[in-house]
Amino acid sequence: MIKICVAGALCAMAAFANAHNLDGWNKPVEPFQIYGNSYYVGVSGLSSVLVTSPQGHILIDGLLPDSPRLIAASIRKLGFRLRDVKLILSSHDHWDHAGGIAELQRMTGAAVVASPATADALKQGHMGEDDPQFEGNTPYARVAKVRTVRDGEVVKLGPLAMTALYTPGHSTGGTSWTWNACEQGRCASMVFADSINPISSGDYKFSAHPAVLKQYEQSYAALEKAACDIVVSGHPDFTGMWDKVKSGKPHALLDGGEGCKAYVQQSREKLSKRLAEEAGN
């Protein structure tokens, strides 16, 4: 993404881009109906979901700084208007999920909603210093106004009701979002599952941060307990979304409630492996 590295911040951004293949993450994809009034409007490697109603729409996550134009194009392609997006919900404060929120707020006039820790970071334009990935993190455009939400609080817009589910660890203020979507008389429990991938920057050791390990356990318990007919993870590949979509099956993302549990198990195994490596095993 960045060809020349001329300053510290740009060097960090270039390193992050090269390490995580952000050019591949931010490729446009066809928007599609997930279920009922819920639509995928994200990009190839990062999820953004639009939940619609006649009284206005709710958007989850803003993705990379270059993503808003792609999200906006997807919303329009589905036949919806940007000005009808009234709320933007944030999962967490990393550049690849929150970098486009300020621009989307400008484009739509929507209010932004996040957990208190994420709200503080959005206002500052970078993740908190207690974040496992803080070293070398990339700043992004600050979000001027952010409304905070408590764990378990229901955010309402007309008939829409989105419940905040705190899922920290990957970030201090990590938040998943749950809601119901219905079509043809059948309703599905929807989960936008925030990142729970145990990764870090620099010489950070999870074994030296027991509070963070407790956060992961809190997140695992919350997601395993959640009603979860359909899960969309912040990175769609982590729950096999594209493979399911490519199968061509009707309602391909309906998985009998196993998606969230499999997502948690994947993270548990990664964290266990990471702790073993830190212990020299």
Backbone as JSON, one array per atom type, in Angstrom:
{
  "sequence": "MIKICVAGALCAMAAFANAHNLDGWNKPVEPFQIYGNSYYVGVSGLSSVLVTSPQGHILIDGLLPDSPRLIAASIRKLGFRLRDVKLILSSHDHWDHAGGIAELQRMTGAAVVASPATADALKQGHMGEDDPQFEGNTPYARVAKVRTVRDGEVVKLGPLAMTALYTPGHSTGGTSWTWNACEQGRCASMVFADSINPISSGDYKFSAHPAVLKQYEQSYAALEKAACDIVVSGHPDFTGMWDKVKSGKPHALLDGGEGCKAYVQQSREKLSKRLAEEAGN",
  "N": [[0.82, -1.2, 0.0], [1.97, 1.25, 0.78], [4.65, 2.73, -0.72], [7.02, 4.1, -0.2], [8.97, 4.65, 2.66], [9.1, 7.15, 4.87], [8.86, 8.26, 7.37], [8.37, 7.72, 10.93], [5.65, 6.97, 11.57], [4.68, 6.31, 9.06], [6.39, 4.27, 8.41], [5.64, 2.34, 10.26], [3.04, 1.87, 9.4], [3.52, 0.86, 6.85], [4.9, -1.5, 7.44], [2.93, -2.89, 8.83], [1.0, -3.15, 6.81], [2.37, -4.74, 4.94], [2.78, -7.04, 6.46], [0.23, -7.99, 6.97], [-1.14, -8.12, 4.58], [-2.88, -6.03, 3.58], [-3.78, -4.92, 1.21], [-5.02, -7.06, -0.02], [-7.0, -7.56, 1.88], [-8.7, -5.35, 1.6], [-10.09, -5.51, -0.78], [-12.81, -4.94, -3.02], [-16.01, -6.52, -2.73], [-18.98, -8.26, -3.8], [-21.89, -6.98, -2.36], [-24.21, -8.65, -0.16], [-27.28, -10.26, 0.87], [-27.46, -11.33, 4.12], [-29.29, -12.4, 5.98], [-32.74, -11.91, 6.25], [-33.23, -8.62, 7.21], [-30.55, -7.96, 7.16], [-27.32, -7.29, 5.92], [-24.28, -7.95, 4.15], [-21.78, -5.63, 3.8], [-19.14, -5.25, 3.69], [-15.61, -5.71, 2.96], [-13.21, -7.84, 1.25], [-11.56, -8.98, 3.24], [-12.39, -7.96, 5.66], [-15.1, -7.38, 7.8], [-18.2, -5.7, 7.48], [-21.44, -4.86, 8.45], [-24.75, -4.15, 7.49], [-27.75, -3.29, 8.97], [-31.12, -3.04, 8.45], [-34.03, -0.86, 8.4], [-37.33, 0.63, 8.05], [-37.26, 2.95, 9.52], [-34.68, 3.78, 9.58], [-31.16, 2.89, 9.35], [-28.59, 0.68, 10.67], [-25.11, 0.49, 10.91], [-22.38, -1.7, 11.21], [-19.14, -1.32, 12.11], [-16.31, 0.36, 10.5], [-14.01, -0.2, 9.14], [-10.96, -0.04, 7.19], [-9.11, 3.09, 6.6], [-9.39, 3.57, 3.86], [-11.67, 2.23, 3.21], [-14.37, 3.33, 3.44], [-15.51, 4.36, 1.0], [-15.93, 2.07, -0.44], [-17.67, 0.64, 1.2], [-19.8, 2.44, 1.17], [-20.48, 2.32, -1.56], [-21.4, -0.3, -1.71], [-23.63, -0.21, -0.03], [-25.28, 1.52, -1.48], [-25.55, 0.0, -3.81], [-27.15, -2.04, -2.95], [-29.52, -0.75, -2.83], [-30.06, 1.04, -0.82], [-29.95, 4.17, 1.05], [-27.28, 6.34, 1.94], [-27.78, 8.42, 3.72], [-29.72, 7.42, 5.31], [-28.5, 5.84, 7.15], [-28.27, 5.76, 10.47], [-26.95, 5.05, 12.8], [-23.68, 4.05, 13.76], [-22.04, 1.28, 14.77], [-19.3, 0.28, 16.73], [-16.81, -2.26, 16.8], [-14.1, -2.69, 17.77], [-11.07, -0.77, 18.5], [-8.97, -0.84, 16.61], [-6.94, 0.01, 13.76], [-7.69, -1.27, 11.37], [-10.36, -1.82, 11.65], [-11.62, 0.36, 12.67], [-10.67, 2.54, 11.32], [-12.08, 3.77, 9.23], [-14.31, 4.93, 10.36], [-14.68, 7.67, 11.13], [-14.84, 8.98, 8.63], [-17.08, 7.72, 7.53], [-18.98, 8.57, 9.36], [-18.97, 11.27, 8.71], [-19.97, 11.12, 6.08], [-22.52, 10.09, 6.42], [-23.74, 11.3, 8.61], [-24.31, 9.9, 10.87], [-24.69, 8.77, 14.3], [-22.12, 7.56, 16.43], [-21.47, 4.56, 18.19], [-20.01, 2.92, 20.94], [-18.11, 0.83, 23.23], [-16.96, 2.14, 26.43], [-14.06, 2.11, 26.62], [-13.31, 1.72, 23.95], [-14.55, 3.97, 22.83], [-13.04, 6.07, 23.95], [-10.6, 5.61, 22.67], [-11.31, 5.93, 19.96], [-11.88, 8.64, 19.92], [-9.35, 9.63, 20.35], [-8.0, 8.69, 18.18], [-6.41, 6.44, 17.99], [-5.42, 3.17, 19.2], [-5.58, 2.07, 22.67], [-2.93, 2.37, 25.14], [-2.65, 0.09, 26.62], [-3.09, -2.0, 24.97], [-2.46, -5.16, 23.44], [-1.34, -4.92, 20.9], [-0.22, -2.42, 20.76], [2.38, -1.35, 20.35], [3.97, 0.27, 17.72], [1.56, 0.86, 16.52], [-0.89, 2.13, 14.18], [-2.09, 5.37, 13.69], [-5.37, 6.9, 13.15], [-8.11, 8.75, 11.62], [-9.63, 10.91, 13.94], [-12.65, 10.4, 15.8], [-15.26, 12.52, 16.29], [-17.57, 12.64, 18.01], [-18.8, 10.26, 20.24], [-21.03, 7.9, 21.41], [-21.4, 6.08, 24.41], [-21.74, 2.62, 25.4], [-23.09, 0.16, 27.57], [-22.12, -3.13, 28.77], [-24.27, -5.6, 27.63], [-26.25, -3.78, 27.15], [-29.04, -2.58, 25.24], [-29.19, -1.22, 22.11], [-31.3, 0.89, 20.42], [-33.14, 1.54, 17.43], [-35.83, 2.67, 15.9], [-37.58, -0.18, 14.95], [-35.37, -1.76, 15.34], [-33.1, -3.56, 17.4], [-30.17, -3.78, 18.96], [-27.84, -5.6, 20.73], [-25.19, -4.97, 22.92], [-22.3, -6.86, 23.45], [-19.82, -7.39, 25.49], [-16.6, -8.32, 24.57], [-13.7, -8.57, 25.36], [-10.03, -8.58, 25.2], [-8.54, -9.19, 22.76], [-8.68, -6.52, 22.27], [-9.04, -3.94, 24.73], [-11.59, -2.78, 24.89], [-13.2, -4.39, 23.32], [-16.09, -5.35, 21.52], [-18.81, -7.37, 20.73], [-21.78, -7.74, 18.71], [-25.25, -8.4, 18.92], [-28.37, -9.47, 17.5], [-31.74, -9.92, 16.23], [-32.85, -11.25, 13.14], [-35.35, -11.49, 10.7], [-37.22, -13.44, 8.33], [-39.79, -14.43, 6.14], [-41.4, -15.39, 8.24], [-39.62, -16.7, 9.92], [-37.17, -16.33, 12.39], [-33.77, -15.47, 13.01], [-30.99, -15.73, 15.21], [-28.55, -13.39, 15.32], [-25.03, -12.78, 15.22], [-22.49, -10.47, 15.34], [-19.35, -11.08, 15.58], [-16.73, -9.89, 17.4], [-13.16, -9.47, 16.99], [-11.19, -12.03, 18.42], [-8.67, -12.86, 18.32], [-5.58, -13.93, 19.5], [-3.11, -12.04, 19.18], [-0.12, -9.99, 19.03], [2.1, -7.15, 19.31], [5.64, -6.28, 19.09], [7.52, -7.2, 21.98], [5.55, -8.2, 23.57], [4.02, -10.22, 26.04], [1.53, -12.53, 26.61], [1.39, -14.14, 28.82], [2.4, -12.6, 30.84], [0.4, -10.92, 31.49], [-2.07, -11.35, 33.26], [-4.62, -10.23, 33.6], [-5.48, -9.71, 31.03], [-5.68, -12.28, 30.04], [-7.83, -13.13, 31.57], [-9.76, -11.53, 30.43], [-9.99, -12.68, 27.9], [-11.12, -15.14, 28.65], [-13.56, -14.24, 29.61], [-14.67, -13.33, 27.23], [-14.79, -15.7, 25.72], [-16.67, -17.14, 27.23], [-18.91, -15.49, 26.96], [-19.47, -15.53, 24.18], [-19.85, -18.24, 23.72], [-22.14, -18.66, 25.14], [-24.0, -17.08, 23.86], [-26.98, -16.8, 21.87], [-26.84, -18.01, 18.63], [-27.39, -18.31, 15.65], [-26.42, -17.42, 13.23], [-23.19, -16.36, 12.54], [-21.05, -13.65, 11.97], [-17.81, -12.88, 11.66], [-15.33, -10.4, 12.6], [-13.14, -10.57, 10.88], [-13.88, -12.15, 8.06], [-12.94, -14.64, 7.15], [-12.23, -16.05, 9.4], [-14.43, -17.35, 10.37], [-15.07, -18.9, 8.27], [-16.67, -17.71, 6.3], [-16.66, -17.04, 3.53], [-16.3, -19.48, 2.21], [-18.69, -20.74, 2.9], [-20.56, -19.05, 1.66], [-19.85, -19.36, -1.02], [-20.7, -21.91, -1.43], [-23.25, -21.85, -2.36], [-25.6, -22.63, -1.18], [-28.96, -22.19, 0.01], [-29.5, -19.67, 2.44], [-26.87, -19.87, 3.5], [-25.23, -19.22, 5.66], [-26.48, -19.99, 7.96], [-25.96, -22.13, 10.58], [-26.8, -23.88, 12.54], [-26.16, -23.02, 15.04], [-23.52, -23.54, 15.71], [-21.42, -21.96, 14.92], [-20.39, -19.8, 16.54], [-19.32, -21.21, 18.71], [-17.33, -22.72, 17.45], [-15.69, -20.67, 16.59], [-14.8, -19.63, 19.03], [-13.39, -21.87, 19.98], [-11.32, -22.02, 18.13], [-9.88, -19.7, 18.8], [-9.19, -20.31, 21.46], [-7.38, -22.44, 21.06], [-5.35, -21.15, 19.66], [-4.49, -19.29, 21.57], [-3.63, -21.0, 23.61], [-1.51, -22.25, 22.31], [0.13, -20.04, 21.92], [0.77, -19.31, 24.59], [2.17, -21.57, 25.35], [4.4, -21.36, 23.71], [5.5, -19.01, 24.73], [6.28, -19.97, 27.17], [8.34, -21.51, 26.46], [7.88, -24.04, 25.54]],
  "CA": [[0.0, 0.0, 0.0], [2.86, 2.4, 0.86], [5.85, 2.33, -1.44], [8.2, 4.75, 0.35], [8.87, 4.84, 4.1], [9.85, 8.37, 5.13], [8.7, 8.72, 8.75], [8.04, 6.64, 11.84], [4.27, 6.5, 11.43], [4.53, 5.67, 7.75], [7.11, 3.0, 8.46], [4.8, 1.39, 10.98], [1.91, 1.53, 8.53], [4.02, 0.01, 5.76], [5.19, -2.81, 8.0], [1.65, -3.54, 9.12], [0.37, -3.5, 5.54], [3.08, -5.87, 4.35], [2.62, -8.23, 7.29], [-1.15, -8.47, 7.01], [-1.72, -8.15, 3.24], [-4.07, -5.18, 3.61], [-4.31, -4.75, -0.15], [-5.96, -8.16, -0.22], [-8.13, -7.39, 2.78], [-9.59, -4.24, 1.23], [-10.65, -5.68, -2.12], [-14.27, -4.88, -3.02], [-16.76, -7.75, -2.99], [-20.4, -8.0, -4.01], [-22.7, -7.04, -1.13], [-25.24, -9.68, -0.26], [-28.18, -10.42, 2.0], [-27.07, -12.4, 5.04], [-30.57, -12.98, 6.39], [-33.73, -10.89, 6.58], [-32.87, -7.22, 7.0], [-29.12, -7.82, 7.45], [-26.57, -7.38, 4.68], [-22.83, -7.8, 4.2], [-21.33, -4.5, 2.98], [-17.71, -5.11, 3.93], [-14.66, -6.0, 1.88], [-12.84, -9.25, 1.19], [-10.94, -9.49, 4.46], [-12.89, -7.24, 6.83], [-16.56, -7.4, 7.76], [-19.09, -4.61, 7.88], [-22.8, -5.34, 8.27], [-25.82, -3.17, 7.51], [-29.03, -3.79, 9.46], [-32.0, -2.02, 7.88], [-35.43, -0.72, 8.8], [-37.94, 1.82, 7.46], [-36.96, 4.12, 10.35], [-33.26, 4.05, 9.53], [-30.29, 1.72, 9.31], [-27.45, 0.59, 11.57], [-23.92, -0.06, 10.28], [-21.38, -2.18, 12.15], [-17.72, -1.14, 11.76], [-15.94, 1.25, 9.41], [-12.88, -0.84, 8.46], [-9.76, 0.73, 6.94], [-9.36, 4.46, 6.13], [-9.77, 3.56, 2.45], [-12.85, 1.39, 3.03], [-15.7, 3.95, 3.39], [-16.07, 4.49, -0.36], [-16.37, 0.73, -0.85], [-18.87, 0.37, 1.99], [-20.87, 3.3, 0.63], [-20.9, 1.79, -2.86], [-22.18, -1.51, -1.46], [-24.93, 0.2, 0.51], [-26.07, 2.06, -2.6], [-25.84, -1.07, -4.75], [-28.26, -2.8, -2.38], [-30.72, 0.07, -2.95], [-30.27, 1.86, 0.37], [-29.34, 5.49, 1.0], [-26.33, 6.61, 3.01], [-28.35, 9.34, 4.7], [-30.61, 6.67, 6.2], [-27.69, 5.19, 8.18], [-28.41, 6.63, 11.63], [-26.03, 4.64, 13.85], [-22.52, 3.24, 13.4], [-21.57, 0.56, 15.94], [-17.89, -0.11, 16.62], [-16.4, -3.48, 17.5], [-12.94, -2.3, 18.57], [-10.41, 0.47, 18.11], [-7.81, -1.02, 15.75], [-6.96, 0.77, 12.5], [-8.33, -2.0, 10.28], [-11.8, -1.93, 11.88], [-12.14, 1.68, 13.06], [-10.03, 3.6, 10.54], [-13.01, 4.46, 8.34], [-15.52, 5.38, 11.05], [-14.84, 9.13, 11.07], [-15.3, 9.35, 7.29], [-18.46, 7.25, 7.38], [-19.82, 9.48, 10.13], [-19.1, 12.48, 7.91], [-20.77, 10.83, 4.9], [-23.9, 9.73, 6.75], [-24.29, 12.06, 9.73], [-24.74, 8.95, 11.89], [-24.07, 8.74, 15.62], [-21.23, 6.41, 16.62], [-21.7, 3.92, 19.48], [-18.92, 2.01, 21.28], [-17.83, 0.66, 24.65], [-16.2, 3.29, 26.92], [-12.65, 2.05, 26.26], [-13.21, 1.95, 22.5], [-14.93, 5.36, 22.58], [-11.88, 6.91, 24.26], [-9.6, 5.42, 21.62], [-11.82, 6.54, 18.73], [-11.73, 10.09, 20.04], [-7.92, 9.93, 20.26], [-7.52, 8.3, 16.86], [-5.49, 5.3, 18.05], [-5.73, 2.21, 20.26], [-5.04, 2.39, 23.98], [-1.57, 1.93, 25.41], [-2.68, -1.24, 27.23], [-3.44, -2.97, 23.94], [-1.35, -6.05, 23.07], [-0.76, -4.53, 19.62], [0.01, -0.98, 20.78], [3.69, -0.97, 19.82], [3.97, 0.44, 16.28], [0.2, 0.96, 15.98], [-1.12, 3.18, 13.2], [-3.2, 6.27, 14.01], [-6.4, 7.11, 12.13], [-8.88, 9.97, 11.84], [-10.38, 10.92, 15.19], [-14.11, 10.47, 15.73], [-15.57, 13.68, 17.14], [-18.57, 12.34, 19.03], [-19.07, 8.83, 20.38], [-21.93, 7.53, 22.51], [-20.92, 4.85, 25.02], [-22.74, 1.58, 25.64], [-22.71, -0.8, 28.61], [-22.23, -4.55, 28.45], [-25.65, -6.05, 27.71], [-27.2, -2.71, 26.82], [-29.69, -2.69, 23.95], [-29.22, 0.01, 21.34], [-32.52, 0.81, 19.61], [-33.45, 2.49, 16.36], [-37.1, 2.18, 15.37], [-37.81, -1.58, 15.35], [-34.1, -2.47, 15.49], [-32.58, -3.67, 18.76], [-28.84, -4.38, 18.89], [-27.32, -5.77, 22.08], [-23.73, -4.95, 23.05], [-21.76, -8.0, 24.17], [-18.4, -7.13, 25.68], [-15.72, -9.45, 24.28], [-12.35, -8.0, 25.39], [-8.86, -9.45, 25.12], [-7.88, -8.69, 21.55], [-8.59, -5.12, 22.66], [-9.69, -3.77, 26.03], [-13.0, -2.44, 24.74], [-13.81, -5.2, 22.28], [-17.54, -5.53, 21.67], [-19.58, -8.05, 19.7], [-23.14, -7.21, 18.64], [-26.23, -9.43, 18.63], [-29.71, -9.0, 17.14], [-32.56, -10.89, 15.52], [-33.27, -10.93, 11.78], [-36.46, -12.39, 10.36], [-37.76, -13.46, 6.98], [-40.8, -15.47, 5.9], [-41.89, -15.92, 9.5], [-38.58, -17.36, 10.7], [-36.16, -15.4, 12.89], [-32.46, -16.04, 13.31], [-30.16, -14.98, 16.15], [-27.37, -12.93, 14.57], [-23.9, -12.32, 16.02], [-21.29, -9.9, 14.73], [-18.36, -11.46, 16.57], [-15.51, -9.11, 17.35], [-11.92, -10.24, 16.95], [-10.66, -12.62, 19.65], [-7.41, -13.47, 17.88], [-4.53, -13.54, 20.44], [-1.89, -11.59, 18.54], [0.45, -8.83, 19.7], [3.26, -6.56, 18.66], [6.81, -6.15, 19.93], [7.87, -8.33, 22.85], [4.43, -8.4, 24.48], [3.77, -11.61, 26.43], [0.22, -12.72, 27.24], [1.6, -14.78, 30.12], [2.73, -11.55, 31.81], [-0.77, -10.06, 31.65], [-3.19, -12.21, 33.67], [-5.9, -9.54, 33.42], [-5.87, -9.89, 29.64], [-6.11, -13.67, 29.92], [-9.18, -13.18, 32.13], [-10.63, -10.91, 29.43], [-10.27, -13.69, 26.89], [-12.06, -16.11, 29.2], [-14.86, -13.55, 29.62], [-15.16, -13.3, 25.85], [-15.15, -17.06, 25.34], [-17.92, -17.49, 27.9], [-20.01, -14.68, 26.4], [-19.79, -15.98, 22.84], [-20.38, -19.61, 23.8], [-23.48, -18.57, 25.72], [-24.89, -16.29, 23.0], [-27.77, -17.42, 20.8], [-25.93, -17.75, 17.51], [-27.75, -19.05, 14.44], [-25.52, -16.94, 12.19], [-22.1, -15.54, 13.04], [-20.16, -12.96, 11.04], [-16.67, -12.41, 12.44], [-14.7, -9.18, 12.09], [-12.42, -11.06, 9.7], [-14.83, -13.18, 7.63], [-12.31, -15.94, 6.95], [-12.09, -16.75, 10.67], [-15.59, -18.22, 10.55], [-15.31, -19.59, 7.01], [-17.84, -17.13, 5.64], [-16.63, -17.07, 2.07], [-16.54, -20.86, 1.78], [-20.12, -20.99, 3.05], [-21.26, -18.29, 0.63], [-19.55, -19.95, -2.32], [-21.39, -23.19, -1.56], [-24.49, -21.62, -3.09], [-26.76, -23.15, -0.45], [-29.85, -21.17, 0.57], [-29.18, -19.33, 3.83], [-25.63, -20.62, 3.7], [-24.56, -18.9, 6.92], [-27.17, -20.66, 9.06], [-25.14, -23.32, 10.86], [-27.29, -24.65, 13.68], [-25.64, -22.5, 16.3], [-22.17, -24.02, 16.0], [-20.41, -21.02, 14.45], [-19.75, -19.07, 17.64], [-18.53, -22.16, 19.49], [-16.14, -23.06, 16.67], [-14.88, -19.46, 16.6], [-14.16, -19.6, 20.34], [-12.42, -22.97, 20.05], [-10.17, -21.61, 17.32], [-9.09, -18.75, 19.59], [-8.63, -21.04, 22.6], [-6.23, -23.2, 20.6], [-4.28, -20.2, 19.33], [-3.97, -18.73, 22.82], [-2.9, -22.06, 24.29], [-0.24, -22.4, 21.59], [0.95, -18.85, 22.2], [1.26, -19.4, 25.96], [3.18, -22.63, 25.37], [5.6, -20.79, 23.08], [6.09, -18.06, 25.67], [6.88, -20.75, 28.25], [9.46, -22.25, 25.89], [7.49, -25.43, 25.27]],
  "C": [[0.86, 1.26, 0.0], [4.2, 1.99, 0.29], [7.11, 2.89, -0.8], [7.99, 5.0, 1.83], [9.73, 6.02, 4.49], [9.72, 8.86, 6.56], [8.24, 7.55, 9.61], [6.65, 6.08, 11.64], [4.06, 5.78, 10.11], [5.26, 4.33, 7.72], [6.28, 1.93, 9.16], [3.64, 0.94, 10.12], [2.36, 0.58, 7.42], [4.29, -1.4, 6.27], [3.91, -3.58, 8.28], [0.99, -4.01, 7.83], [1.03, -4.72, 4.91], [2.82, -7.16, 5.13], [1.22, -8.83, 7.17], [-1.86, -8.43, 5.65], [-2.99, -7.31, 3.16], [-4.63, -4.91, 2.23], [-5.31, -5.85, -0.46], [-7.18, -8.03, 0.66], [-9.15, -6.41, 2.24], [-10.12, -4.35, -0.2], [-12.17, -5.63, -2.06], [-14.87, -6.25, -3.33], [-18.23, -7.37, -3.19], [-21.13, -8.03, -2.66], [-23.77, -8.11, -1.28], [-26.09, -9.71, 1.0], [-27.71, -11.6, 2.85], [-28.31, -13.17, 5.46], [-31.5, -11.83, 6.74], [-33.25, -9.49, 6.22], [-31.39, -6.94, 7.19], [-28.28, -8.16, 6.23], [-25.08, -7.22, 4.92], [-22.43, -6.67, 3.26], [-19.85, -4.25, 3.18], [-16.88, -5.43, 2.71], [-14.18, -7.43, 2.04], [-12.32, -9.79, 2.51], [-11.41, -8.85, 5.74], [-14.4, -7.08, 6.72], [-17.17, -6.07, 8.2], [-20.49, -5.06, 7.53], [-23.78, -4.18, 8.39], [-27.11, -3.85, 7.94], [-30.07, -2.71, 9.19], [-33.38, -2.03, 8.51], [-36.0, 0.51, 8.12], [-37.63, 3.09, 8.24], [-35.48, 4.48, 10.36], [-32.44, 2.78, 9.68], [-29.14, 1.84, 10.31], [-26.31, -0.1, 10.83], [-22.95, -0.51, 11.37], [-20.0, -2.1, 11.5], [-17.49, -0.31, 10.5], [-14.72, 0.82, 8.64], [-11.72, 0.12, 8.26], [-10.07, 2.17, 6.49], [-9.79, 4.54, 4.68], [-11.06, 2.78, 2.18], [-14.19, 2.12, 2.87], [-16.3, 4.07, 2.0], [-16.59, 3.14, -0.85], [-17.63, 0.33, -0.09], [-20.04, 1.17, 1.45], [-21.38, 2.77, -0.7], [-21.75, 0.54, -2.68], [-23.56, -1.18, -0.92], [-25.83, 0.7, -0.61], [-26.46, 0.94, -3.57], [-27.0, -1.93, -4.27], [-29.58, -2.02, -2.43], [-31.02, 0.92, -1.73], [-29.52, 3.18, 0.25], [-28.43, 5.7, 2.2], [-26.96, 7.47, 4.09], [-29.31, 8.64, 5.65], [-29.84, 5.84, 7.23], [-27.64, 6.15, 9.38], [-27.44, 6.3, 12.76], [-24.88, 3.83, 13.24], [-22.01, 2.61, 14.69], [-20.13, 0.11, 15.72], [-17.62, -1.39, 17.39], [-15.17, -3.19, 18.37], [-12.12, -1.25, 17.84], [-9.17, 0.3, 17.24], [-8.05, -0.36, 14.39], [-7.75, 0.07, 11.41], [-9.84, -2.17, 10.47], [-12.43, -0.57, 12.18], [-11.61, 2.82, 12.21], [-10.97, 4.38, 9.65], [-14.21, 5.06, 9.03], [-15.73, 6.89, 10.94], [-15.37, 9.57, 9.7], [-16.73, 8.9, 7.06], [-19.43, 8.11, 8.2], [-20.04, 10.79, 9.35], [-20.05, 12.27, 6.73], [-22.25, 10.66, 5.23], [-24.56, 10.65, 7.78], [-24.71, 11.19, 10.89], [-24.03, 9.18, 13.22], [-23.23, 7.47, 15.73], [-21.42, 5.89, 18.04], [-20.59, 2.9, 19.73], [-18.84, 1.83, 22.78], [-17.0, 1.85, 25.13], [-14.73, 3.28, 26.51], [-12.44, 2.3, 24.78], [-13.55, 3.39, 22.16], [-13.76, 6.29, 22.84], [-10.83, 6.82, 23.15], [-10.04, 6.06, 20.31], [-11.65, 8.04, 18.76], [-10.27, 10.51, 19.92], [-7.34, 9.59, 18.9], [-6.45, 7.22, 16.9], [-5.87, 4.42, 19.22], [-5.08, 2.64, 21.57], [-3.68, 1.78, 24.22], [-1.53, 0.54, 26.05], [-2.98, -2.34, 26.23], [-2.24, -3.86, 23.61], [-0.65, -5.67, 21.76], [-0.36, -3.06, 19.58], [1.33, -0.58, 20.13], [3.65, -0.9, 18.29], [2.59, 0.6, 15.68], [0.06, 2.18, 15.09], [-2.29, 4.06, 13.6], [-4.18, 6.4, 12.85], [-7.2, 8.35, 12.49], [-9.7, 9.87, 13.12], [-11.88, 11.03, 14.93], [-14.57, 11.51, 16.75], [-16.51, 13.34, 18.29], [-18.86, 10.84, 19.04], [-19.96, 8.62, 21.6], [-21.45, 6.2, 23.08], [-22.08, 3.9, 25.33], [-22.21, 0.61, 26.7], [-22.8, -2.23, 28.09], [-23.67, -4.99, 28.65], [-26.68, -5.0, 27.38], [-27.76, -2.91, 25.41], [-29.75, -1.32, 23.3], [-30.38, -0.09, 20.36], [-32.58, 1.91, 18.56], [-34.71, 1.99, 15.68], [-37.32, 0.76, 15.86], [-36.52, -2.36, 15.61], [-33.63, -2.44, 16.94], [-31.28, -4.46, 18.72], [-28.25, -4.43, 20.29], [-25.79, -5.8, 22.06], [-23.28, -6.12, 23.92], [-20.26, -7.79, 24.3], [-17.6, -8.4, 25.46], [-14.27, -8.95, 24.21], [-11.26, -9.05, 25.3], [-8.0, -9.02, 23.95], [-7.69, -7.19, 21.67], [-9.37, -4.97, 23.96], [-11.19, -3.55, 25.89], [-13.74, -3.25, 23.71], [-15.27, -5.52, 22.56], [-18.1, -6.28, 20.47], [-21.01, -7.51, 19.76], [-24.1, -8.33, 18.25], [-27.58, -8.8, 18.33], [-30.47, -10.14, 16.48], [-32.89, -10.38, 14.13], [-34.3, -11.96, 11.35], [-36.79, -12.31, 8.87], [-38.7, -14.66, 6.84], [-41.21, -16.18, 7.19], [-40.88, -16.64, 10.36], [-37.52, -16.35, 11.11], [-34.88, -16.14, 13.23], [-31.73, -15.12, 14.29], [-28.83, -14.67, 15.45], [-26.28, -12.48, 15.54], [-22.85, -11.73, 15.1], [-20.2, -10.08, 15.78], [-17.07, -10.66, 16.38], [-14.29, -10.02, 17.34], [-11.55, -10.76, 18.33], [-9.35, -13.34, 19.35], [-6.28, -13.02, 18.81], [-3.21, -13.23, 19.74], [-1.41, -10.32, 19.22], [1.59, -8.27, 18.86], [4.43, -6.5, 19.63], [7.1, -7.4, 20.74], [6.78, -8.61, 23.88], [4.24, -9.89, 24.76], [2.42, -11.7, 27.13], [0.37, -13.31, 28.64], [1.94, -13.78, 31.21], [1.55, -10.63, 32.09], [-1.98, -10.91, 32.01], [-4.55, -11.55, 33.5], [-6.4, -9.7, 31.99], [-6.34, -11.32, 29.41], [-7.52, -13.85, 30.49], [-10.18, -12.57, 31.16], [-10.97, -11.92, 28.34], [-11.27, -14.72, 27.4], [-13.47, -15.52, 29.28], [-15.48, -13.58, 28.23], [-15.58, -14.69, 25.39], [-16.5, -17.45, 25.94], [-19.1, -16.77, 27.28], [-20.44, -15.2, 25.03], [-20.34, -17.4, 22.83], [-21.82, -19.62, 24.31], [-24.48, -17.91, 24.78], [-25.71, -17.17, 22.06], [-27.11, -17.04, 19.48], [-26.29, -18.63, 16.32], [-26.83, -18.7, 13.28], [-24.45, -16.08, 12.83], [-21.34, -14.94, 11.86], [-19.02, -12.41, 11.89], [-16.05, -11.18, 11.79], [-13.82, -9.42, 10.89], [-13.22, -12.25, 9.19], [-14.21, -14.56, 7.47], [-12.23, -16.74, 8.25], [-13.29, -17.63, 11.0], [-15.99, -18.88, 9.23], [-16.44, -19.02, 6.18], [-17.81, -17.29, 4.12], [-16.83, -18.48, 1.53], [-18.02, -21.21, 1.85], [-20.9, -20.3, 1.94], [-21.06, -18.93, -0.74], [-20.24, -21.3, -2.52], [-22.69, -23.07, -2.34], [-25.73, -22.13, -2.39], [-27.65, -22.0, 0.02], [-29.52, -20.95, 2.05], [-27.9, -20.05, 4.28], [-24.96, -20.37, 5.05], [-25.28, -19.46, 8.14], [-26.44, -21.96, 9.36], [-25.57, -24.09, 12.1], [-26.71, -24.23, 15.0], [-24.22, -22.9, 16.65], [-21.08, -23.01, 15.68], [-19.67, -20.31, 15.56], [-18.85, -19.99, 18.46], [-17.24, -22.53, 18.77], [-15.16, -21.89, 16.66], [-14.11, -19.35, 17.92], [-13.08, -20.68, 20.44], [-11.16, -22.65, 19.27], [-9.27, -20.68, 18.11], [-8.45, -19.43, 20.79], [-7.34, -21.78, 22.2], [-5.05, -22.29, 20.27], [-3.65, -19.63, 20.6], [-3.16, -19.76, 23.58], [-1.53, -22.27, 23.65], [0.7, -21.24, 21.89], [1.55, -18.93, 23.6], [2.34, -20.48, 26.08], [4.5, -22.13, 24.77], [6.3, -19.82, 24.02], [6.79, -18.78, 26.82], [8.08, -21.58, 27.76], [9.16, -23.7, 25.61], [7.28, -25.68, 23.79]]
}
